[in-house]
Tab-separated table of C-alpha atoms and ligand atoms in Angstrom:
chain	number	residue	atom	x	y	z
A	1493	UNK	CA	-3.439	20.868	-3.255
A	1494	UNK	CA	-7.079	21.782	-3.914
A	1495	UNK	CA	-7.512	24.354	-6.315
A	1496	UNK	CA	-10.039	27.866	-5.423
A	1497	UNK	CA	-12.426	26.307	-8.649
A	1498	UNK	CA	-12.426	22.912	-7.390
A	1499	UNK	CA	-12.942	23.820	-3.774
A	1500	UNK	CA	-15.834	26.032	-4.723
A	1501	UNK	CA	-17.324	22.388	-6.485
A	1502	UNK	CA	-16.475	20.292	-3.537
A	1503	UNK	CA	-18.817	22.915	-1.254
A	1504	UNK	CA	-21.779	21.929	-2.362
A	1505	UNK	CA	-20.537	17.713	-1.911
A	1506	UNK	CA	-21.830	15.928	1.325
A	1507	UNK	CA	-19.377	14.918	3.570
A	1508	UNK	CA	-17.615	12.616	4.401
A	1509	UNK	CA	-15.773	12.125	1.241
A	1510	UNK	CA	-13.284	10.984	-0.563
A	1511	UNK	CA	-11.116	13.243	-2.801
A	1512	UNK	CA	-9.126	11.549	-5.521
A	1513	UNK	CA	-6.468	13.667	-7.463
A	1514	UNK	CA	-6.533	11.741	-10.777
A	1515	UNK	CA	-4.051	13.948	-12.575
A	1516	UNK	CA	-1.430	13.783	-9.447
A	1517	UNK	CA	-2.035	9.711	-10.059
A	1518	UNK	CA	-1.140	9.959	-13.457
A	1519	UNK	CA	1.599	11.511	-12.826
A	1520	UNK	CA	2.841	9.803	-10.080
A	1521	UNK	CA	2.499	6.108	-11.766
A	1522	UNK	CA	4.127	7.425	-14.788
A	1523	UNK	CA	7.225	9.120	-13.003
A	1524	UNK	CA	7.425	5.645	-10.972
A	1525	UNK	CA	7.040	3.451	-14.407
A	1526	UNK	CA	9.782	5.814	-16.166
A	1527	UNK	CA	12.082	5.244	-13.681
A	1528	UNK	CA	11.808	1.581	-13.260
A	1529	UNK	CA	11.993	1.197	-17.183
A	1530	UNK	CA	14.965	2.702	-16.993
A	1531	UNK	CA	16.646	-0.121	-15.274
A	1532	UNK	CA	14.023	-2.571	-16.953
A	1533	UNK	CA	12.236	-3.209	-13.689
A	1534	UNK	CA	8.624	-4.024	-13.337
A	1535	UNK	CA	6.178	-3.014	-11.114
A	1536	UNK	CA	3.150	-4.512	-9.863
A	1537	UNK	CA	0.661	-2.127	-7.745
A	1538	UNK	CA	-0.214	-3.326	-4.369
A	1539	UNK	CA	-4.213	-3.848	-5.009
A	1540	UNK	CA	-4.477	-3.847	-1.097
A	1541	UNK	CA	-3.882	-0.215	-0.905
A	1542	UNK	CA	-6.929	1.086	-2.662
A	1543	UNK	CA	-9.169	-0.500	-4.720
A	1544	UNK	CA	-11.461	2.170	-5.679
A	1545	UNK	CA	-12.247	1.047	-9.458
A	1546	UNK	CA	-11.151	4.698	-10.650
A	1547	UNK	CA	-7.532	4.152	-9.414
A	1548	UNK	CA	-7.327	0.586	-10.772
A	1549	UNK	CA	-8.030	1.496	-13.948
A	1550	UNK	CA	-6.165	4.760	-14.232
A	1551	UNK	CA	-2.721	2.637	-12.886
A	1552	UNK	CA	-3.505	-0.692	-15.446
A	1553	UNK	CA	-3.655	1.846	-17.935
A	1554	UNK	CA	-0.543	3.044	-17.501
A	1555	UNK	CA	1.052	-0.795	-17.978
A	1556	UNK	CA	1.758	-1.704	-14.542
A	1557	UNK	CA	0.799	-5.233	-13.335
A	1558	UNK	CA	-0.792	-5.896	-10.002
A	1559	UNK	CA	-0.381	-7.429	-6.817
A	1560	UNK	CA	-3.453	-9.338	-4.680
A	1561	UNK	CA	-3.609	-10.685	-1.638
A	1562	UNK	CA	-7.346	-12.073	-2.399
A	1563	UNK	CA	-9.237	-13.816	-4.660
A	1564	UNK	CA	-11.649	-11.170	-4.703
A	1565	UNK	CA	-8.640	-8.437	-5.259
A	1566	UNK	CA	-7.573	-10.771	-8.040
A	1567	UNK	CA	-11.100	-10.267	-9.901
A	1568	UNK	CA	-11.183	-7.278	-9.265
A	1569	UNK	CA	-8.027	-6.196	-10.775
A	1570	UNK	CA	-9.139	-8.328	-14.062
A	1571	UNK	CA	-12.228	-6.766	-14.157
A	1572	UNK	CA	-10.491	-2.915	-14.105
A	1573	UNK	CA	-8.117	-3.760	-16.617
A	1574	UNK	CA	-5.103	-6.204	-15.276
A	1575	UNK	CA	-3.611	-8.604	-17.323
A	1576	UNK	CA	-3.750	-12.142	-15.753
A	1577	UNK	CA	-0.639	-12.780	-16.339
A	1578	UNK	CA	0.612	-9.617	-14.925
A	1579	UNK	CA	-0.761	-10.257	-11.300
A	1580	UNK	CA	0.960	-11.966	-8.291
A	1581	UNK	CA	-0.569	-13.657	-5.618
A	1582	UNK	CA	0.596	-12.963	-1.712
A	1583	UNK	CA	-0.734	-13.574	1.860
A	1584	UNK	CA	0.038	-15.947	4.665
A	1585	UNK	CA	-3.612	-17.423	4.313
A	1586	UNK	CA	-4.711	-18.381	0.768
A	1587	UNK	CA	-8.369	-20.782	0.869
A	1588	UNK	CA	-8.195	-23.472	-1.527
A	1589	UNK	CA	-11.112	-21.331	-3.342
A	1590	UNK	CA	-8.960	-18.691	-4.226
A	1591	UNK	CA	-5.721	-20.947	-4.915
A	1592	UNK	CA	-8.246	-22.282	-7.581
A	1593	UNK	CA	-9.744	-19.179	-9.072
A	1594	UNK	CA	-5.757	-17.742	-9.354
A	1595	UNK	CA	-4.886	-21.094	-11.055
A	1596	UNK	CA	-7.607	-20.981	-13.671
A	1597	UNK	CA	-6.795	-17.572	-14.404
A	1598	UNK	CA	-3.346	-18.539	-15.269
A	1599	UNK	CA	-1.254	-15.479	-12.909
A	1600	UNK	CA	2.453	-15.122	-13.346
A	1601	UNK	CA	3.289	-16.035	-9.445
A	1602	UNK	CA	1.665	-17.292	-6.345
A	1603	UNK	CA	3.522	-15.379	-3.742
A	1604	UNK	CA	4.115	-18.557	-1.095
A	1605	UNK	CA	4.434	-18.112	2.423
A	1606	UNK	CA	4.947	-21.640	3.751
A	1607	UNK	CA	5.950	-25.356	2.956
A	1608	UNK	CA	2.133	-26.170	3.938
A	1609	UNK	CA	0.642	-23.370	1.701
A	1610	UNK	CA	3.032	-25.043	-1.074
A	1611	UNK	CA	1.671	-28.752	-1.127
A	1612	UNK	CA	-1.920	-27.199	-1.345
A	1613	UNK	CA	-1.142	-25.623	-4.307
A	1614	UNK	CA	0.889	-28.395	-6.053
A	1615	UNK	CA	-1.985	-30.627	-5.069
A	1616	UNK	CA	-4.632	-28.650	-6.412
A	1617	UNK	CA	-2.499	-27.683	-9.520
A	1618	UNK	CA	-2.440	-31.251	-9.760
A	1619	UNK	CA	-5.853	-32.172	-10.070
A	1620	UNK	CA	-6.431	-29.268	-12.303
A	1621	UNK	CA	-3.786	-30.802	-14.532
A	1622	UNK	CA	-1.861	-27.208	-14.655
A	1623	UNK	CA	1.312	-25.820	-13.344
A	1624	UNK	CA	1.716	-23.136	-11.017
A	1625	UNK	CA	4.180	-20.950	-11.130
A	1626	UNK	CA	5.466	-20.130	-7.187
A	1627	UNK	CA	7.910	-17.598	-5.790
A	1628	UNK	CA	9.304	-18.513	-2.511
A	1629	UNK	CA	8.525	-15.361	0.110
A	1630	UNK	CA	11.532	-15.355	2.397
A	1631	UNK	CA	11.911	-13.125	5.237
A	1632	UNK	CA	15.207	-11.529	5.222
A	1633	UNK	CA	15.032	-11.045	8.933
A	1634	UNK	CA	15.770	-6.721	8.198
A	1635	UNK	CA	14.281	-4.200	10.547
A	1636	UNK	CA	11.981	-1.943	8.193
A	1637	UNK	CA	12.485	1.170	10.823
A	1638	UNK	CA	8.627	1.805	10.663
A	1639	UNK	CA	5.832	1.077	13.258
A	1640	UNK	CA	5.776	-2.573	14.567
A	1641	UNK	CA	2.290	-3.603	12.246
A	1642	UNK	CA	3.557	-2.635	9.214
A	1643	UNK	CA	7.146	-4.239	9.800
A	1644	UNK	CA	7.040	-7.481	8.247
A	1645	UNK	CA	10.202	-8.708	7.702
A	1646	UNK	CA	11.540	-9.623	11.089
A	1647	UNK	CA	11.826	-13.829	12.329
A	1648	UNK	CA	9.043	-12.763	14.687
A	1649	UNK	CA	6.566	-11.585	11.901
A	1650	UNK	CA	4.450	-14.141	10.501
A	1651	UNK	CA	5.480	-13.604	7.032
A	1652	UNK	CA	7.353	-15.541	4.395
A	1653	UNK	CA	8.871	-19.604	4.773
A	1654	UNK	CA	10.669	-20.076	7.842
A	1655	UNK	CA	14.338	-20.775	6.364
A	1656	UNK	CA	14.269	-24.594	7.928
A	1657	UNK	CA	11.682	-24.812	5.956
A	1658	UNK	CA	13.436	-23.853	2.893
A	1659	UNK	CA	15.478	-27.268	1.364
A	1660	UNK	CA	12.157	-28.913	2.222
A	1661	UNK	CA	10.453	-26.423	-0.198
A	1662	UNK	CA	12.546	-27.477	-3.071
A	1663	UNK	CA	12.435	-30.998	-2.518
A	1664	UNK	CA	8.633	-30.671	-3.011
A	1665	UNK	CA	9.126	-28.748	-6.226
A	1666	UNK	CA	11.809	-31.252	-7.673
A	1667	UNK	CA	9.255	-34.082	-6.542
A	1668	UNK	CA	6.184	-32.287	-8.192
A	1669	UNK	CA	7.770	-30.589	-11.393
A	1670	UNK	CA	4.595	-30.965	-13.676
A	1671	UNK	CA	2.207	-29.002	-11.348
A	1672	UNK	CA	5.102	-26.594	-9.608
A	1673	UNK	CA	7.574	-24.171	-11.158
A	1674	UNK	CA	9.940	-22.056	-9.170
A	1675	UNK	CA	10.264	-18.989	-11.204
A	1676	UNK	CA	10.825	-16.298	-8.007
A	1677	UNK	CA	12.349	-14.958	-4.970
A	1678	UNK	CA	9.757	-12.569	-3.398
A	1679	UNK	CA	11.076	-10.687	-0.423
A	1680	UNK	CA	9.014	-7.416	1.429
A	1681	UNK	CA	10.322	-6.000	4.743
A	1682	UNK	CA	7.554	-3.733	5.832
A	1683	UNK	CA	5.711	-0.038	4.346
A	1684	UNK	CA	6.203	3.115	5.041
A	1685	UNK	CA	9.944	2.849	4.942
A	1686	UNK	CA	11.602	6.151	4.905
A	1687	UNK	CA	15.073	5.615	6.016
A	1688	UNK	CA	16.661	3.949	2.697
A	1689	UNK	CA	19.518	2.472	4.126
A	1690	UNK	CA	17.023	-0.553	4.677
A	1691	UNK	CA	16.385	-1.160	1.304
A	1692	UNK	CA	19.988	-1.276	0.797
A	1693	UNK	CA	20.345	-4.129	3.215
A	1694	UNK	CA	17.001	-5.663	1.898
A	1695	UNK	CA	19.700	-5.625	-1.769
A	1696	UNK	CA	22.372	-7.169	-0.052
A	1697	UNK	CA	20.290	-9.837	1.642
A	1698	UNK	CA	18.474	-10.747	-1.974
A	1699	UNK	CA	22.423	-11.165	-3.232
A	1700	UNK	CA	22.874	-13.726	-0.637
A	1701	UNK	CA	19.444	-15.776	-0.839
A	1702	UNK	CA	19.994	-15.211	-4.949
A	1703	UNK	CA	23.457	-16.960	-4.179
A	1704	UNK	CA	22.263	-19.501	-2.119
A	1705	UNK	CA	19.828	-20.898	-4.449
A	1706	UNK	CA	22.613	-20.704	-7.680
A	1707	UNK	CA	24.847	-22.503	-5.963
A	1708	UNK	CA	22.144	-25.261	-5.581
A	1709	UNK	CA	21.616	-25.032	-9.190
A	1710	UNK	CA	19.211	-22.807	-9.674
A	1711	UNK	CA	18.635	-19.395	-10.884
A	1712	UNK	CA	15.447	-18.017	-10.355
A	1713	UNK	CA	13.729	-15.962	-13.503
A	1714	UNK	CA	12.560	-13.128	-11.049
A	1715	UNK	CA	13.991	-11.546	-7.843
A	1716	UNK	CA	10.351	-9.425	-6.635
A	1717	UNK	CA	11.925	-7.200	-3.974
A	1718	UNK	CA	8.304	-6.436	-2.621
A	1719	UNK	CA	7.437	-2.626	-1.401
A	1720	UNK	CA	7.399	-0.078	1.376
A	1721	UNK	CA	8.146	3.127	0.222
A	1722	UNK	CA	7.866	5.734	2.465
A	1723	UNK	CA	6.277	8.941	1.262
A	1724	UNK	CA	6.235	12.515	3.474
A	1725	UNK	CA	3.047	12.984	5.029
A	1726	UNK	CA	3.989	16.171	6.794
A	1727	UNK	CA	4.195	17.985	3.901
A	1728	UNK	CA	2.007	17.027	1.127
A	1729	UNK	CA	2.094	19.289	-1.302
A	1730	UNK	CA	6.388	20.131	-0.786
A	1731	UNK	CA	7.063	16.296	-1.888
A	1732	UNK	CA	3.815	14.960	-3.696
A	1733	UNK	CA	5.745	12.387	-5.510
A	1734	UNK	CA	8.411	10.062	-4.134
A	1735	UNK	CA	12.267	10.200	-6.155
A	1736	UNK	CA	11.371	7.230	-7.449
A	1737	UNK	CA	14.439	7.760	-9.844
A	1738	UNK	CA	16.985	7.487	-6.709
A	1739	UNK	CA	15.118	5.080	-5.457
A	1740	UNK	CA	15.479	2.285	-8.495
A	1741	UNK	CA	18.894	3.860	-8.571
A	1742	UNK	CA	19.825	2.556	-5.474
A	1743	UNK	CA	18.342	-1.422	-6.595
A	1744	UNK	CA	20.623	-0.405	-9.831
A	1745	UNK	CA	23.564	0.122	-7.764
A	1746	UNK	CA	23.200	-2.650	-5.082
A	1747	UNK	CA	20.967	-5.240	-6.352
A	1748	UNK	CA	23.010	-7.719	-8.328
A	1749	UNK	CA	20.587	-10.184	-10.384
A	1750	UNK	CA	22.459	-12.719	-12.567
A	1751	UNK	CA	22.018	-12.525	-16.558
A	1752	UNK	CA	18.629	-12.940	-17.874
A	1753	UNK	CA	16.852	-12.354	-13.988
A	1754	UNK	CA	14.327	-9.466	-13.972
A	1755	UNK	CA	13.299	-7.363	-10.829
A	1756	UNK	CA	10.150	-6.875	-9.534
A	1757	UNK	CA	9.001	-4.564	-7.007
A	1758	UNK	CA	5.021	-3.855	-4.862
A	1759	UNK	CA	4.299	-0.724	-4.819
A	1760	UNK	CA	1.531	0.340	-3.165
A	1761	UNK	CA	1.767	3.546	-0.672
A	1762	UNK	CA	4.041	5.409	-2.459
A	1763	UNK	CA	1.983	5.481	-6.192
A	1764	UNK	CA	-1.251	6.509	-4.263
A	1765	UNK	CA	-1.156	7.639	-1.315
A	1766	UNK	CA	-0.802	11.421	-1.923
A	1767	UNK	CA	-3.498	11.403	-4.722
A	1768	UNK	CA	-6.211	11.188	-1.822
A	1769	UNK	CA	-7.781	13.452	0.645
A	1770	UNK	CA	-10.396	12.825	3.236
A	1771	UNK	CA	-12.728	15.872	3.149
A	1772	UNK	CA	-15.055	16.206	6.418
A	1773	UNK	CA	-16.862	19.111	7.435
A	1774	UNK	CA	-16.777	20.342	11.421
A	1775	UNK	CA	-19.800	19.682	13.466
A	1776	UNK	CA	-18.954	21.030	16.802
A	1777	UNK	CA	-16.135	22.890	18.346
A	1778	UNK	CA	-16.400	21.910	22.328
A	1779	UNK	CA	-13.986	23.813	24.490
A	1780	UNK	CA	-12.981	21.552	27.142
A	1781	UNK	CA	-10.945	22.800	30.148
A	1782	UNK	CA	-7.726	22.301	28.905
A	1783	UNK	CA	-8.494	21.499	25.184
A	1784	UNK	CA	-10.574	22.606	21.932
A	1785	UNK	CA	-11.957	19.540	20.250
A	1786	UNK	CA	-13.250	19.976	16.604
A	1787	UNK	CA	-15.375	17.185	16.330
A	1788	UNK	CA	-15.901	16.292	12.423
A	1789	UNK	CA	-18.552	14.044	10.227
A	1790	UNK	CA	-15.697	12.065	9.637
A	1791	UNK	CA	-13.986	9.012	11.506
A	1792	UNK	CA	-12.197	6.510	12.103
A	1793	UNK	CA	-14.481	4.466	9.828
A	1794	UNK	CA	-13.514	6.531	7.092
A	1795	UNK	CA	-10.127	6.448	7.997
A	1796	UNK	CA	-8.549	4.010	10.492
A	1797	UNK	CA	-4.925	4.860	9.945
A	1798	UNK	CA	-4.475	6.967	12.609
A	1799	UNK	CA	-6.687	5.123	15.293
A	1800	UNK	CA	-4.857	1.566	14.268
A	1801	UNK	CA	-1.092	2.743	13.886
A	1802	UNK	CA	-0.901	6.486	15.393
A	1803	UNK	CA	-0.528	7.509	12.056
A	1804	UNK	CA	0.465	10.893	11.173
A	1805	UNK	CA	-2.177	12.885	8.662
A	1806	UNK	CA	-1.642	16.583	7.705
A	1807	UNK	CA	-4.824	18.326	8.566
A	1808	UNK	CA	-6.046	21.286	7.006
A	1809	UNK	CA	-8.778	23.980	6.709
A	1810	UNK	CA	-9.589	24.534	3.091
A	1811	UNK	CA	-11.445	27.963	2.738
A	1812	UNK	CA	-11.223	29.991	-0.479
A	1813	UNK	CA	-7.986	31.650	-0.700
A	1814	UNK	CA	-9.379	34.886	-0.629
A	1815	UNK	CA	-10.696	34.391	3.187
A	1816	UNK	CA	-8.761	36.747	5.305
A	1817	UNK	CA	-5.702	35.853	7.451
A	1818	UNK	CA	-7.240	34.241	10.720
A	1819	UNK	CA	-6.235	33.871	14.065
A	1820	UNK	CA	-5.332	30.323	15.039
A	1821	UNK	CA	-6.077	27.761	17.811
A	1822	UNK	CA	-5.010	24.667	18.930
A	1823	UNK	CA	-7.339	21.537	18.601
A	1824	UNK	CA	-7.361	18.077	19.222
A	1825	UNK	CA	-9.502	16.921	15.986
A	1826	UNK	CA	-11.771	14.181	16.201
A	1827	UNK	CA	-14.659	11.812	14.636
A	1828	UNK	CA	-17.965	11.262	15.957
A	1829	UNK	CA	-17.424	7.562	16.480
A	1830	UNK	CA	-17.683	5.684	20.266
A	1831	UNK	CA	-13.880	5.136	20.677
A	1832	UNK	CA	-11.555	7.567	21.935
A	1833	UNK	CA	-9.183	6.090	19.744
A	1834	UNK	CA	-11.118	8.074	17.175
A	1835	UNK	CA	-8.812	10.599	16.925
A	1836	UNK	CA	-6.962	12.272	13.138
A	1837	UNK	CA	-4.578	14.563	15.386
A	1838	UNK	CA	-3.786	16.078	18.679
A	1839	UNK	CA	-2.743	19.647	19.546
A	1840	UNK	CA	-3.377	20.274	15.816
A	1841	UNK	CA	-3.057	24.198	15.098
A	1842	UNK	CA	-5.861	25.656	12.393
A	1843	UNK	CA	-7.730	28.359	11.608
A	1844	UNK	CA	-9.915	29.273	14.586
A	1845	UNK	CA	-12.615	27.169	13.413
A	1846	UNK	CA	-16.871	27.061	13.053
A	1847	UNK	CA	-18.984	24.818	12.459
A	1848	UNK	CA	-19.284	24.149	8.652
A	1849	UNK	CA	-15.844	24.709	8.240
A	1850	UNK	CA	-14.154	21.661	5.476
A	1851	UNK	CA	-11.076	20.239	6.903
A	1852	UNK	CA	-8.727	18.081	4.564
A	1853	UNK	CA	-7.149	15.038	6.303
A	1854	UNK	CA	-4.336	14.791	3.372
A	1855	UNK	CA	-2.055	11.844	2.451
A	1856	UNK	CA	-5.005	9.333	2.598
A	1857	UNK	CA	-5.134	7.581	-1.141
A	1858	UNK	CA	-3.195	4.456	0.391
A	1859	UNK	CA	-4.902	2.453	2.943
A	1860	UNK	CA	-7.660	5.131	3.476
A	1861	UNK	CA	-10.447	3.986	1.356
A	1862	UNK	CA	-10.195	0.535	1.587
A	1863	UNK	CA	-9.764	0.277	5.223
A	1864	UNK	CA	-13.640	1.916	6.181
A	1865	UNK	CA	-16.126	0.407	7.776
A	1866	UNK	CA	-19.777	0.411	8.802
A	1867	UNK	CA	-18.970	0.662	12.215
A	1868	UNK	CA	-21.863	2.489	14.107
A	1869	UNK	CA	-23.688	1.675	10.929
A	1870	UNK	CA	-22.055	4.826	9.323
A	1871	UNK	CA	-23.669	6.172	5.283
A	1872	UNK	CA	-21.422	5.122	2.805
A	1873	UNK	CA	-18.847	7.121	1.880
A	1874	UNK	CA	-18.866	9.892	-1.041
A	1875	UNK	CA	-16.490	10.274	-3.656
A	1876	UNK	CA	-14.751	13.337	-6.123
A	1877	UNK	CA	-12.762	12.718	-8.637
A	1878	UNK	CA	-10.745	15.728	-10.104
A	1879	UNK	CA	-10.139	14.578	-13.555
B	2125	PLP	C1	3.804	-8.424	0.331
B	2125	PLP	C2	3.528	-6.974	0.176
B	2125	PLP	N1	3.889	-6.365	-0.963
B	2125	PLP	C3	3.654	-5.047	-1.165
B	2125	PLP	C4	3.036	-4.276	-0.204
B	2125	PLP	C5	2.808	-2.814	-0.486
B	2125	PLP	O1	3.515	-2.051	0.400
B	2125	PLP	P1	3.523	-0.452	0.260
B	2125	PLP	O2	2.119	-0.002	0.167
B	2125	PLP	O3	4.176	-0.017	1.508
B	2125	PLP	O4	4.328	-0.129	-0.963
B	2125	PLP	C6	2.660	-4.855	1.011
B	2125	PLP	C7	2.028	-4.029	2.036
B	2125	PLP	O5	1.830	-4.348	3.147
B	2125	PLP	C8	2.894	-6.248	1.196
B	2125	PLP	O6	2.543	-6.856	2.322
């Protein structure tokens, strides 16, 4: 929530722009960290949900490690305050560049995703003359309960070794033991998981695969159980920060690794996506026949979410508090962009609303920022950062 001082700040801002809630962040990484020490998990932040250099170094402050899917995410991480060592490596297509630049950096896991992906790296390791350390990604075959793109974990997703692939997978890291070490499971079945009964079957299945690999003699040092934590983006402000404490309860409770194993989870949504708001100002209101459209400087180049998934964003006017009660009406509200895809909400009731007016678009720290584009050769975006 947007306080009256703030808000009176943010009026004189261009638009669009992006509104970044550092104390909310704080908090958020630091109720998420306190409840994952508790059970002596670790986390490592999804990179891939926003990169803004602000929010890296706020979260690798507060200890956490990260988790890249790029060689570019990897630098970047370092260069906001990372630790090397603290940073895993995932993604179905890793280019022998960035294999390299993650080997010379010495990271604590490449993240693999297939028996192919695997003798590139033990090759290159190889003529590096290090070892890399490898987790084996394994898709658990679980239905995440969230829209099809962001499930992940099913046999038809492209994610993770295919289990015949699996036996074949060790035999190359018995065969190559100087330039591969096993030292992780690494499982993920999708994001914006809300219904938690999944990641109670994501525990069970780890037991099983944990199982599977002890009775071949070997017990992995880390189970990394991935990410996907849901977070409510009806309502904001009512549940700003996720119970991460029931939520590491329930790994406590059905998660079983052996003596000595840590845990490792991704989070990426959940720490920032309610830290963010995309502020727009309304251009036009055009009253169609059967519809109000309040068309805003903002778009779906500033924020795809809702073009690319349907996503659900609470949208809001933000006027000083003081404004007398209005009268409402229903709009459909829109960006200026040549798609009709371009689209943050239908039927959405606000304020009866004029042209000037700043509209929130709330919930939009995770996968916001780092999804625009210049599309339509759009201005860069602005930023505010509420310290
Ligand atoms: C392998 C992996 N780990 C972690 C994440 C972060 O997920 P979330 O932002 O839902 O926590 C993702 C997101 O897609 C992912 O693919």
């Amino acid at each position: 929530m947007i306080s009256t001082a703030i808000l009176e700040q943010i009026q004189k801002e261009e638009t669009p722009l992006y509104y970044y809630d550092l104390p909310l962040l704080r908090t958020t990484v630091s109720t998420a960290k306190t409840a994952a020490d508790q059970w002596g998990y670790q986390i490592h932040y999804a990179v891939k949900a926003n990169n803004n250099p602000r929010i890296l170094q706020e979260i690798s402050a507060l200890g956490l490690g990260a988790d890249c899917v790029s060689g570019l995410e990897i630098e970047t991480a370092i260069a906001h305050g990372f630790d090397a060592e603290s940073i895993v490596f995932a993604g179905v297509g890793k280019t022998e560049k960035e294999i390299r630049l993650a080997l010379s950096q010495g990271i604590l896991a490449f993240n693999v995703e297939s028996l192919e992906e695997l003798q590139v790296i033990s090759t290159l390791a190889q003529t590096m003359n290090v070892s890399a350390s490898v987790a084996l990604r394994i898709n658990p075959n679980i239905d995440a309960n969230t829209h099809h793109y962001i499930t992940t974990g099913l046999d038809e997703n492209k994610f993770g070794i295919m289990m015949h692939e699996l036996e074949d997978c060790l035999s190359l890291i018995h065969a190559k033991e100087s330039a591969l070490t096993l030292v992780g499971l690494h499982f993920h079945v999708g994001s914006q998981i809300t219904d938690w009964s999944v990641f109670k079957r994501l525990c069970l299945k780890v037991n099983e695969w944990n199982t599977w690999f002890i009775e071949r003699g070997i017990t992995v040092p880390i189970l990394n159980v991935g990410g996907g934590v849901g977070i409510n983006y009806q309502n904001p402000d009512e549940e700003a920060v996720v119970d991460f404490a029931d939520f590491f309860a329930l790994f406590h409770r059905f998660l079983e690794p052996k003596p000595g194993q840590q845990v490792h989870f991704e989070l990426g949504r959940s720490l920032v996506a309610n830290c963010g708001s995309l502020l727009s100002r309304v251009l036009y209101i055009k009253r169609g026949l059967n519809k109000n459209f309040a068309i805003l400087d903002a778009g779906m180049t500033e924020l795809l979410r809702p073009a690319l998934y349907q996503a659900y964003h609470h949208i809001q006017c933000l006027r000083p508090s003081d404004s007398p009660s209005e009268e409402t009406e229903t709009y459909d509200v829109v960006g200026p962009i040549c798609e009709s895809s371009d689209c943050f909400g239908k039927n959405v009731i606000l304020p009866t609303l004029v042209r000037g007016d700043l509209i929130a678009i709330r919930s939009a720290g995770a996968y916001g920022e780092v999804m625009s584009s210049r599309y339509n050769l759009r201005q860069p975006l602005q930023f505010y950062f509420e310290e």
